[in-house]
CSV table of C-alpha atoms (C1' of nucleotides) in Angstrom, one decimal:
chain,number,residue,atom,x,y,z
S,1,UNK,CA,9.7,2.1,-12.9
S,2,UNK,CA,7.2,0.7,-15.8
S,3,UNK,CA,4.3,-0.7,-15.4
S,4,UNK,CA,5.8,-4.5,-16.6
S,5,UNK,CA,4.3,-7.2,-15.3
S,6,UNK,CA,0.3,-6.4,-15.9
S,7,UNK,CA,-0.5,-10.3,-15.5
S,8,UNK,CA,-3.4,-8.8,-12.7
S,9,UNK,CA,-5.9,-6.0,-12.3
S,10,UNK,CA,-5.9,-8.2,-8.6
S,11,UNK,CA,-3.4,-6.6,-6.2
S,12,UNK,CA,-0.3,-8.8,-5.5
S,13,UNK,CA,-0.2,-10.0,-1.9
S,14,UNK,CA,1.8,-8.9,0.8
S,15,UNK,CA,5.3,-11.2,1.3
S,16,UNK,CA,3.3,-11.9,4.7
S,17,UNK,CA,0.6,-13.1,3.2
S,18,UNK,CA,2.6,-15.3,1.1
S,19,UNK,CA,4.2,-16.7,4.0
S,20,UNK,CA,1.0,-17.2,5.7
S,21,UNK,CA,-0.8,-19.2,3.1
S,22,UNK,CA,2.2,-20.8,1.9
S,23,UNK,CA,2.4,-22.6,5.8
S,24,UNK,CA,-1.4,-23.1,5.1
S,25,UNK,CA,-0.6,-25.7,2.0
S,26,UNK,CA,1.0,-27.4,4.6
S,27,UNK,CA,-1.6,-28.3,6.6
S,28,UNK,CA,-3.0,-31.6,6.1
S,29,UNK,CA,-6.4,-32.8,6.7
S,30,UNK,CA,-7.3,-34.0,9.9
S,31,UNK,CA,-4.9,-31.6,11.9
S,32,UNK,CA,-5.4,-28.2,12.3
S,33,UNK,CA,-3.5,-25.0,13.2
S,34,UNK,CA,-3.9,-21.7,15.1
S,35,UNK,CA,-4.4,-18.0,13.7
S,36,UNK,CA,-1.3,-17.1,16.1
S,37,UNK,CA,1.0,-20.4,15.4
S,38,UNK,CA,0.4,-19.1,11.7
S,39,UNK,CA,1.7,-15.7,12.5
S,40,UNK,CA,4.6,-17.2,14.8
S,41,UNK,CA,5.6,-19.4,12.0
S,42,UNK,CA,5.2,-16.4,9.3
S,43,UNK,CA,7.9,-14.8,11.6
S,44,UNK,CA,5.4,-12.5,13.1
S,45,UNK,CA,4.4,-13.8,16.4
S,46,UNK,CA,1.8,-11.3,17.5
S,47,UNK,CA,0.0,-11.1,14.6
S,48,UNK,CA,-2.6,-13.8,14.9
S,49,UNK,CA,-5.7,-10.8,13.8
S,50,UNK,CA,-3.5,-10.0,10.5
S,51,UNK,CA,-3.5,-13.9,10.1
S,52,UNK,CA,-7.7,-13.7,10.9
S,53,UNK,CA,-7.8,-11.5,8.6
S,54,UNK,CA,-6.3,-12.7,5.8
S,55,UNK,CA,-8.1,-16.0,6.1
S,56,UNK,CA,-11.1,-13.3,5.9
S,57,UNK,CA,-10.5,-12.1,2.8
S,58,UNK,CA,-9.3,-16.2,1.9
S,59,UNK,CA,-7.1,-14.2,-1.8
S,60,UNK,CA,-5.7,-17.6,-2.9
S,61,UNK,CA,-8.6,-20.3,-3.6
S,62,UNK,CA,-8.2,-23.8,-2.7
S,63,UNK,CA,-6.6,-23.3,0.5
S,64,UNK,CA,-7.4,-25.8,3.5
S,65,UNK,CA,-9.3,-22.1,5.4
S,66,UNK,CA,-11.4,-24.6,7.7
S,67,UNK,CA,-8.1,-26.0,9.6
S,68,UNK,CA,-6.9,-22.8,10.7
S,69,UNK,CA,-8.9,-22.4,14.7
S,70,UNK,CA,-8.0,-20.1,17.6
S,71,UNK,CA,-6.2,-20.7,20.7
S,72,UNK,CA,-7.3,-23.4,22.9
S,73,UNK,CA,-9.3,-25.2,20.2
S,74,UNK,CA,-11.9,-22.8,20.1
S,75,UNK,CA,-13.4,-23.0,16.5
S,76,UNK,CA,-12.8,-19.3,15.7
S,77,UNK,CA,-14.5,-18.1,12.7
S,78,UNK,CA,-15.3,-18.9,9.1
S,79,UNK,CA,-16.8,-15.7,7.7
S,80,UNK,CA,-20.3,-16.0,9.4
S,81,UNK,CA,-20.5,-19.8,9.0
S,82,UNK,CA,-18.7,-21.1,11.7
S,83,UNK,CA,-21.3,-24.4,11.2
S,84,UNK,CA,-20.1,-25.2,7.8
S,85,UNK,CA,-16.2,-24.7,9.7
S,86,UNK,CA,-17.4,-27.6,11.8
S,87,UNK,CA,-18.9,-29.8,9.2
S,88,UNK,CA,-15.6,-29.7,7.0
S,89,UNK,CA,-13.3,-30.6,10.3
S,90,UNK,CA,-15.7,-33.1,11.4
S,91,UNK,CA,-16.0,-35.0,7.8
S,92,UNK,CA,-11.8,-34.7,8.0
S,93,UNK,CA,-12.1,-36.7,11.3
S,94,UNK,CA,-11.9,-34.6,13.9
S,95,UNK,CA,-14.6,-33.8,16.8
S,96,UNK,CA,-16.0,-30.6,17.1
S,97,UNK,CA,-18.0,-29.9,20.4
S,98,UNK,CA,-19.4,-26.8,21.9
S,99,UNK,CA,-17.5,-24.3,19.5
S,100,UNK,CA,-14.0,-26.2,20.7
S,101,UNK,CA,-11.9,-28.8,18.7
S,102,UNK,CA,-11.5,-32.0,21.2
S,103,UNK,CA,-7.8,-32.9,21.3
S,104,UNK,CA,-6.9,-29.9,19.9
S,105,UNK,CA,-3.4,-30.7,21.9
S,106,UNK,CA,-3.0,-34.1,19.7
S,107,UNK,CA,-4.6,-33.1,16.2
S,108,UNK,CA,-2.1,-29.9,15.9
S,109,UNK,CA,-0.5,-29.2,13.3
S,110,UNK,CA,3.2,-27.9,14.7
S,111,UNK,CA,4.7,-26.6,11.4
X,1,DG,C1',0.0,9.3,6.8
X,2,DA,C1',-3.6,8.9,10.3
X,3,DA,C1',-7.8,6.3,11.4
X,4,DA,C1',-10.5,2.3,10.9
X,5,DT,C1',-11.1,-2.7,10.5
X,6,DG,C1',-11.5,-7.5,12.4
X,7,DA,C1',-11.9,-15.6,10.9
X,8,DC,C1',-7.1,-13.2,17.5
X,9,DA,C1',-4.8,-13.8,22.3
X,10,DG,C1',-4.4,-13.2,27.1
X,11,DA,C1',-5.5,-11.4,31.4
X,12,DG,C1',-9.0,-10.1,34.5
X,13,DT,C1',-14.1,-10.5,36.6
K,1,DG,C1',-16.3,-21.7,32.6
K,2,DA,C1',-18.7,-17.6,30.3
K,3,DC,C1',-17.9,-12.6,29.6
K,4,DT,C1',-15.5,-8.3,29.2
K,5,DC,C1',-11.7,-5.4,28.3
K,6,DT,C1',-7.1,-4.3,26.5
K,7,DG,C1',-3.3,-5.0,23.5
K,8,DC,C1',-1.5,-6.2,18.9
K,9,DC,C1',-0.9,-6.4,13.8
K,10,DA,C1',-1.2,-6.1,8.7
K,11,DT,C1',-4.1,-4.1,5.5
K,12,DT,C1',-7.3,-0.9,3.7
K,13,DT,C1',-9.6,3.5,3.4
DNA sequence: GAAATGACAGAGT
DNA sequence: GACTCTGCCATTT
């Protein structure tokens, strides 16, 4: 096999990762979705720390990062600012409180 | 290819 | 309800 297809020096992301951040776009603003509902809905229900990580390393700009939380409607985090997570949820309506998303059963995002 | 990594989840204290 | 511990997973080293 040649080395076709030089577009990047970036290394291409996994079809996971495509699936992952593919459901992201999805996502619309004032809802908000959990690392393991990602992974479920990737078709890997288990993986929710792949999905964390991922979101860590955020490859694909523009992505909606902020609306993905962890189970319960705990905030989760947001690579060392979890505030500026907050801030971004709260300006899309929703009401952050004590590290936990309040609703979080009505402002999910389901897929 | 084994070991390490970490924006998780769930059960147990 | 706050904390701790254990299991899980894709990716990277």
């Amino acid at each position: 096999m040649s080395a076709h297809r030089r577009r990047s020096h970036r290394p291409a992301l996994t079809p996971f990762a495509r699936r992952v951040l593919s459901l992201l776009k999805r996502v619309p603003a004032g809802r908000v979705v959990t690392y393991g509902a990602l992974a479920a809905l990737a078709g890997r229900p288990g993986a929710a720390r792949a999905v964390g990580n991922l979101m860590r390393v955020a490859p694909e700009p523009g992505l909606p990062y902020h609306r993905v939380i962890a189970a319960g409607g705990r905030l989760g985090g947001y690579g060392g600012h979890e505030a500026m997570k907050a801030a971004l949820l709260r300006r899309e309506g929703l009401t952050v409180m004590g590290g936990r998303v309040r609703g979080f059963a009505r402002v999910r995002w389901e897929g």
